[in-house]
Structure formats: structure tokens, C-alpha cells
mmCIF file of C-alpha atoms in Angstrom:
data_model
loop_
_atom_site.group_PDB
_atom_site.id
_atom_site.type_symbol
_atom_site.label_atom_id
_atom_site.label_comp_id
_atom_site.label_asym_id
_atom_site.label_seq_id
_atom_site.Cartn_x
_atom_site.Cartn_y
_atom_site.Cartn_z
ATOM 1 C CA UNK J 1 135.690 116.335 -1.671
ATOM 2 C CA UNK J 2 133.013 114.053 -1.614
ATOM 3 C CA UNK J 3 133.110 110.985 1.073
ATOM 4 C CA UNK J 4 131.199 108.325 1.912
ATOM 5 C CA UNK J 5 130.743 106.581 5.400
ATOM 6 C CA UNK J 6 128.798 103.766 6.503
ATOM 7 C CA UNK J 7 128.030 102.512 9.971
ATOM 8 C CA UNK J 8 127.888 99.978 11.514
ATOM 9 C CA UNK J 9 131.070 98.097 9.797
ATOM 10 C CA UNK J 10 129.608 94.876 10.548
ATOM 11 C CA UNK J 11 126.302 93.733 11.975
ATOM 12 C CA UNK J 12 125.044 90.153 13.138
ATOM 13 C CA UNK J 13 121.297 89.760 13.610
ATOM 14 C CA UNK J 14 119.045 86.634 14.102
ATOM 15 C CA UNK J 15 116.600 85.391 10.989
ATOM 16 C CA UNK J 16 113.424 87.440 10.849
ATOM 17 C CA UNK J 17 114.614 90.567 12.458
ATOM 18 C CA UNK J 18 114.163 94.130 10.530
ATOM 19 C CA UNK J 19 117.198 96.152 10.169
ATOM 20 C CA UNK J 20 118.728 99.422 9.066
ATOM 21 C CA UNK J 21 121.939 100.017 7.588
ATOM 22 C CA UNK J 22 123.038 103.805 7.675
ATOM 23 C CA UNK J 23 125.229 105.684 4.848
ATOM 24 C CA UNK J 24 126.191 109.335 5.044
ATOM 25 C CA UNK J 25 127.954 111.520 2.445
ATOM 26 C CA UNK J 26 129.314 114.887 2.859
ATOM 27 C CA UNK J 27 128.132 117.005 -0.356
ATOM 28 C CA UNK J 28 124.718 117.246 -1.216
ATOM 29 C CA UNK J 29 125.510 117.979 -4.810
ATOM 30 C CA UNK J 30 124.872 114.425 -5.896
ATOM 31 C CA UNK J 31 122.871 113.044 -9.190
ATOM 32 C CA UNK J 32 121.909 110.010 -7.328
ATOM 33 C CA UNK J 33 122.903 107.525 -4.687
ATOM 34 C CA UNK J 34 122.901 103.525 -5.414
ATOM 35 C CA UNK J 35 122.809 100.387 -2.854
ATOM 36 C CA UNK J 36 124.654 97.521 -3.837
ATOM 37 C CA UNK J 37 125.317 94.095 -2.450
ATOM 38 C CA UNK J 38 128.563 92.223 -2.630
ATOM 39 C CA UNK J 39 129.021 88.458 -1.846
ATOM 40 C CA UNK J 40 132.501 87.271 -1.040
ATOM 41 C CA UNK J 41 134.877 87.509 -4.059
ATOM 42 C CA UNK J 42 132.310 88.573 -6.432
ATOM 43 C CA UNK J 43 131.148 91.396 -7.946
ATOM 44 C CA UNK J 44 128.496 93.750 -7.332
ATOM 45 C CA UNK J 45 124.917 93.521 -7.364
ATOM 46 C CA UNK J 46 122.600 96.665 -7.913
ATOM 47 C CA UNK J 47 119.846 96.763 -5.319
ATOM 48 C CA UNK J 48 118.343 100.389 -5.608
ATOM 49 C CA UNK J 49 118.861 103.524 -7.150
ATOM 50 C CA UNK J 50 117.692 106.831 -5.839
ATOM 51 C CA UNK J 51 117.475 109.799 -7.879
ATOM 52 C CA UNK J 52 118.317 113.170 -6.076
ATOM 53 C CA UNK J 53 114.936 114.332 -6.424
ATOM 54 C CA UNK J 54 113.344 111.271 -4.934
ATOM 55 C CA UNK J 55 113.118 110.626 -1.327
ATOM 56 C CA UNK J 56 112.782 106.541 -1.345
ATOM 57 C CA UNK J 57 112.813 103.350 -3.363
ATOM 58 C CA UNK J 58 111.253 100.009 -2.773
ATOM 59 C CA UNK J 59 111.839 96.577 -4.271
ATOM 60 C CA UNK J 60 110.478 93.577 -2.110
ATOM 61 C CA UNK J 61 111.949 93.491 1.136
ATOM 62 C CA UNK J 62 114.381 96.262 0.853
ATOM 63 C CA UNK J 63 113.389 99.985 1.196
ATOM 64 C CA UNK J 64 116.093 102.785 0.809
ATOM 65 C CA UNK J 65 115.739 106.503 1.818
ATOM 66 C CA UNK J 66 117.662 109.567 0.845
ATOM 67 C CA UNK J 67 117.759 112.655 2.574
ATOM 68 C CA UNK J 68 119.902 114.828 0.721
ATOM 69 C CA UNK J 69 119.947 118.044 2.848
ATOM 70 C CA UNK J 70 121.261 115.951 5.856
ATOM 71 C CA UNK J 71 123.490 113.860 3.441
ATOM 72 C CA UNK J 72 122.164 110.496 4.691
ATOM 73 C CA UNK J 73 120.482 107.362 3.303
ATOM 74 C CA UNK J 74 119.221 104.124 5.064
ATOM 75 C CA UNK J 75 118.826 100.933 3.546
ATOM 76 C CA UNK J 76 115.703 99.041 5.297
ATOM 77 C CA UNK J 77 115.810 95.317 4.883
ATOM 78 C CA UNK J 78 112.197 93.423 6.534
ATOM 79 C CA UNK J 79 112.503 89.942 7.651
ATOM 80 C CA UNK J 80 115.901 89.207 7.007
ATOM 81 C CA UNK J 81 116.847 85.783 5.860
ATOM 82 C CA UNK J 82 120.368 83.948 6.114
ATOM 83 C CA UNK J 83 120.532 84.662 2.417
ATOM 84 C CA UNK J 84 120.757 88.161 2.894
ATOM 85 C CA UNK J 85 124.207 88.061 4.451
ATOM 86 C CA UNK J 86 126.872 89.720 2.282
ATOM 87 C CA UNK J 87 128.441 93.243 2.543
ATOM 88 C CA UNK J 88 126.119 96.374 1.457
ATOM 89 C CA UNK J 89 127.826 99.176 -0.251
ATOM 90 C CA UNK J 90 126.306 102.598 -0.708
ATOM 91 C CA UNK J 91 127.680 104.741 -3.515
ATOM 92 C CA UNK J 92 127.165 108.531 -4.869
ATOM 93 C CA UNK J 93 127.613 109.636 -8.226
ATOM 94 C CA UNK J 94 128.300 113.593 -7.783
ATOM 95 C CA UNK J 95 127.310 116.268 -9.883
ATOM 96 C CA UNK J 96 129.518 116.556 -12.885
ATOM 97 C CA UNK J 97 131.166 113.645 -12.678
ATOM 98 C CA UNK J 98 129.372 110.863 -15.101
ATOM 99 C CA UNK J 99 130.344 107.120 -14.493
ATOM 100 C CA UNK J 100 132.416 107.961 -11.132
ATOM 101 C CA UNK J 101 130.978 106.154 -8.344
ATOM 102 C CA UNK J 102 132.118 106.997 -4.916
ATOM 103 C CA UNK J 103 131.890 104.484 -2.294
ATOM 104 C CA UNK J 104 131.848 103.522 1.305
ATOM 105 C CA UNK J 105 133.527 100.873 2.773
ATOM 106 C CA UNK J 106 130.405 98.834 3.417
ATOM 107 C CA UNK J 107 128.433 96.986 6.049
ATOM 108 C CA UNK J 108 129.276 93.181 6.655
ATOM 109 C CA UNK J 109 125.854 92.199 7.431
ATOM 110 C CA UNK J 110 125.748 88.414 8.878
ATOM 111 C CA UNK J 111 122.088 86.851 9.412
ATOM 112 C CA UNK J 112 122.124 83.596 11.811
ATOM 113 C CA UNK J 113 119.808 81.195 11.280
ATOM 114 C CA UNK C 1 119.983 90.031 -21.827
ATOM 115 C CA UNK C 2 123.690 89.139 -21.019
ATOM 116 C CA UNK C 3 125.240 90.989 -18.046
ATOM 117 C CA UNK C 4 128.975 92.372 -17.711
ATOM 118 C CA UNK C 5 131.875 90.151 -18.531
ATOM 119 C CA UNK C 6 135.138 90.017 -17.750
ATOM 120 C CA UNK C 7 138.173 88.247 -18.734
ATOM 121 C CA UNK C 8 140.080 86.608 -17.457
ATOM 122 C CA UNK C 9 138.822 86.175 -14.002
ATOM 123 C CA UNK C 10 142.124 85.410 -12.642
ATOM 124 C CA UNK C 11 145.566 86.406 -13.095
ATOM 125 C CA UNK C 12 148.947 86.060 -11.561
ATOM 126 C CA UNK C 13 151.748 88.063 -12.474
ATOM 127 C CA UNK C 14 155.070 89.048 -10.809
ATOM 128 C CA UNK C 15 156.774 92.525 -10.280
ATOM 129 C CA UNK C 16 157.569 94.646 -13.308
ATOM 130 C CA UNK C 17 155.353 92.891 -15.767
ATOM 131 C CA UNK C 18 152.417 94.247 -17.380
ATOM 132 C CA UNK C 19 148.630 93.022 -17.743
ATOM 133 C CA UNK C 20 145.831 93.928 -19.648
ATOM 134 C CA UNK C 21 141.914 92.913 -18.380
ATOM 135 C CA UNK C 22 138.975 93.031 -20.783
ATOM 136 C CA UNK C 23 135.544 94.316 -19.866
ATOM 137 C CA UNK C 24 132.201 93.572 -22.254
ATOM 138 C CA UNK C 25 129.227 95.959 -21.514
ATOM 139 C CA UNK C 26 125.818 94.918 -21.481
ATOM 140 C CA UNK C 27 124.663 95.424 -25.057
ATOM 141 C CA UNK C 28 123.487 98.999 -25.715
ATOM 142 C CA UNK C 29 125.212 100.563 -22.821
ATOM 143 C CA UNK C 30 128.095 103.234 -23.752
ATOM 144 C CA UNK C 31 129.759 103.774 -20.851
ATOM 145 C CA UNK C 32 132.152 101.825 -19.101
ATOM 146 C CA UNK C 33 134.068 102.469 -15.856
ATOM 147 C CA UNK C 34 136.856 100.679 -13.959
ATOM 148 C CA UNK C 35 137.329 100.331 -10.420
ATOM 149 C CA UNK C 36 139.904 98.891 -8.084
ATOM 150 C CA UNK C 37 138.873 97.058 -4.937
ATOM 151 C CA UNK C 38 141.513 96.299 -2.256
ATOM 152 C CA UNK C 39 140.793 95.613 1.409
ATOM 153 C CA UNK C 40 142.570 98.612 2.835
ATOM 154 C CA UNK C 41 141.164 101.324 0.535
ATOM 155 C CA UNK C 42 137.749 99.644 -0.535
ATOM 156 C CA UNK C 43 136.230 100.555 -4.274
ATOM 157 C CA UNK C 44 138.071 103.274 -6.051
ATOM 158 C CA UNK C 45 137.172 104.702 -9.309
ATOM 159 C CA UNK C 46 139.696 104.409 -12.064
ATOM 160 C CA UNK C 47 138.389 105.994 -15.086
ATOM 161 C CA UNK C 48 135.243 106.010 -17.076
ATOM 162 C CA UNK C 49 134.957 105.650 -21.034
ATOM 163 C CA UNK C 50 132.023 106.664 -23.270
ATOM 164 C CA UNK C 51 131.963 106.351 -26.932
ATOM 165 C CA UNK C 52 135.785 105.727 -26.858
ATOM 166 C CA UNK C 53 136.792 108.820 -25.225
ATOM 167 C CA UNK C 54 137.632 109.015 -21.541
ATOM 168 C CA UNK C 55 135.343 111.119 -19.798
ATOM 169 C CA UNK C 56 136.735 110.899 -16.019
ATOM 170 C CA UNK C 57 139.652 109.771 -14.518
ATOM 171 C CA UNK C 58 140.608 108.772 -10.756
ATOM 172 C CA UNK C 59 143.338 109.779 -8.581
ATOM 173 C CA UNK C 60 145.744 106.828 -10.341
ATOM 174 C CA UNK C 61 149.208 106.553 -11.446
ATOM 175 C CA UNK C 62 150.052 106.960 -15.266
ATOM 176 C CA UNK C 63 150.544 102.987 -15.031
ATOM 177 C CA UNK C 64 146.916 102.667 -15.376
ATOM 178 C CA UNK C 65 145.257 103.436 -18.699
ATOM 179 C CA UNK C 66 142.590 102.087 -20.618
ATOM 180 C CA UNK C 67 140.756 102.301 -23.702
ATOM 181 C CA UNK C 68 137.310 101.773 -25.244
ATOM 182 C CA UNK C 69 136.540 100.147 -28.857
ATOM 183 C CA UNK C 70 133.658 101.026 -31.305
ATOM 184 C CA UNK C 71 131.390 98.383 -29.863
ATOM 185 C CA UNK C 72 132.042 99.575 -26.232
ATOM 186 C CA UNK C 73 134.098 96.924 -25.003
ATOM 187 C CA UNK C 74 136.709 98.429 -22.682
ATOM 188 C CA UNK C 75 140.065 97.289 -21.762
ATOM 189 C CA UNK C 76 142.667 98.435 -19.172
ATOM 190 C CA UNK C 77 146.259 97.925 -19.008
ATOM 191 C CA UNK C 78 148.432 98.288 -15.956
ATOM 192 C CA UNK C 79 152.282 98.211 -16.797
ATOM 193 C CA UNK C 80 155.118 97.822 -14.494
ATOM 194 C CA UNK C 81 153.235 96.262 -11.871
ATOM 195 C CA UNK C 82 153.843 96.524 -8.068
ATOM 196 C CA UNK C 83 152.817 94.476 -5.282
ATOM 197 C CA UNK C 84 150.304 96.906 -3.996
ATOM 198 C CA UNK C 85 148.594 96.548 -7.306
ATOM 199 C CA UNK C 86 147.097 92.797 -6.259
ATOM 200 C CA UNK C 87 143.382 93.892 -6.251
ATOM 201 C CA UNK C 88 139.789 92.863 -7.429
ATOM 202 C CA UNK C 89 139.302 94.961 -10.747
ATOM 203 C CA UNK C 90 135.882 95.543 -11.566
ATOM 204 C CA UNK C 91 134.243 97.281 -14.521
ATOM 205 C CA UNK C 92 130.864 98.485 -14.707
ATOM 206 C CA UNK C 93 128.449 99.350 -17.772
ATOM 207 C CA UNK C 94 125.421 101.758 -17.954
ATOM 208 C CA UNK C 95 123.305 103.888 -20.595
ATOM 209 C CA UNK C 96 125.181 106.638 -19.063
ATOM 210 C CA UNK C 97 122.638 109.459 -19.437
ATOM 211 C CA UNK C 98 124.056 112.086 -17.414
ATOM 212 C CA UNK C 99 124.691 110.076 -14.365
ATOM 213 C CA UNK C 100 121.385 109.153 -13.733
ATOM 214 C CA UNK C 101 121.356 105.589 -14.507
ATOM 215 C CA UNK C 102 122.202 102.453 -12.860
ATOM 216 C CA UNK C 103 125.585 101.029 -13.018
ATOM 217 C CA UNK C 104 125.962 97.195 -13.448
ATOM 218 C CA UNK C 105 129.211 95.427 -12.323
ATOM 219 C CA UNK C 106 130.896 92.697 -13.869
ATOM 220 C CA UNK C 107 132.280 89.605 -11.744
ATOM 221 C CA UNK C 108 135.673 91.214 -11.554
ATOM 222 C CA UNK C 109 139.385 90.154 -12.364
ATOM 223 C CA UNK C 110 141.194 89.020 -9.361
ATOM 224 C CA UNK C 111 145.053 90.087 -9.794
ATOM 225 C CA UNK C 112 147.704 88.956 -7.795
ATOM 226 C CA UNK C 113 151.077 90.229 -7.886
ATOM 227 C CA UNK C 114 153.913 88.401 -6.591
#
């Protein structure tokens, strides 16, 4: 059974700091891994998707890496801003299971001005 | 291009009632997935529809059901509501090529069961 774990559960940093969020999964047979952002009471915003054959993806100040063999992914946020405050979720799609994202519980990030 | 829309945004029901939630996917997307989000369990997969057929189903009781129409719009129904069904219900759409596509989420329907 695929399980996704995110550490830490919460993180508070001062504005301008670079930070790393961690995600681990137990079954390496995945199609892809996706990082999302969720603001309080809102839906999910897709940040980055990494295919199983890829090692990393970048978008602006965000960089996500994927190491399937170790079952790990990291989301790197450069020069954090107060507007980055949100809960960050990672999710995987297991091979043979289209449309079924398996989520971690998320990391709640707070960036202090 | 318009995003995923969900209606209604908020619902208050009492135990024993039933409820129907609606999801309109992004134009051209044929797959719609439904998720339940609660503080304790996080985000859990309910089911996924593609071309009007349920392709995957999560581990939820039969009180939770869904369907998809020919225009890809989807509805989910929960019968005989229980207090524990209070949650944010999210739907997501994608092009759904064999699991490689990004899923785009709607804003959710907040269901409160009293």
C-alpha cells in the first residue's frame, strides 16, 4: 500500500530564507509526483509535476526533485516571501491507478515579514 | 480557459439527508476525480470517472456514489449523511492520458452535517 509522508508538519521561517520541504513515499512504482499549494479553506493549486522518468522540475523560485529509488522528493523554495505562506502537499499517482492521487498530510509553511 | 468549478460552495445538511455536489471540469478534460478532505484523515480519493465510466474507486462506503455525463460534468451523491461526512469535497480534472497529466482542482464544496 502506497503511503506518503511529509516532514515537517509545520515550518516557520523569516522572509528571504531559502527552505526545503520533504516528501517520502513507500512504493517507487509511480507515474508521477505532484506538488500542490493550498491556502486556508481553498482548493489546491498545482505547483510542479515530475514524471517518473524525470529528476527535477523548476518554476520560478520553486524547484522540485525526485529520487524514485529512495522514495523521496524535495520542494525547494528560494527567497521565501510572506505570500508563500500556505500548506504544501505532495501527491503521487501509482502505476495502474489513473486519476488516484495519494496525498501526504502536508507541511504548513509560515513566512514571517 | 475557465478552471474547474464546483457548486454549491457551501452546504449545511442534517444527519440522514442526502446531498448532491456538482463539478464542471476544464474544457477538453475527460477525467474527473473526487476527493474528501478532513482535518484528521487529510485528502482521500473517492472515485474517478473517465468518459462516463467509473475507472477507479477509493475505500469509501456505498453511500458515496458518483456519475459523469457526456459533457464530462460530474456529480457525486452522498446518501444517509453522517456527522463524519462533514468535510471539504474537492474535484479535479485532467486530460487523463495514462496518469501522466496534471490534475487541476476546483475550489471545493464545504459540507457541514448537523
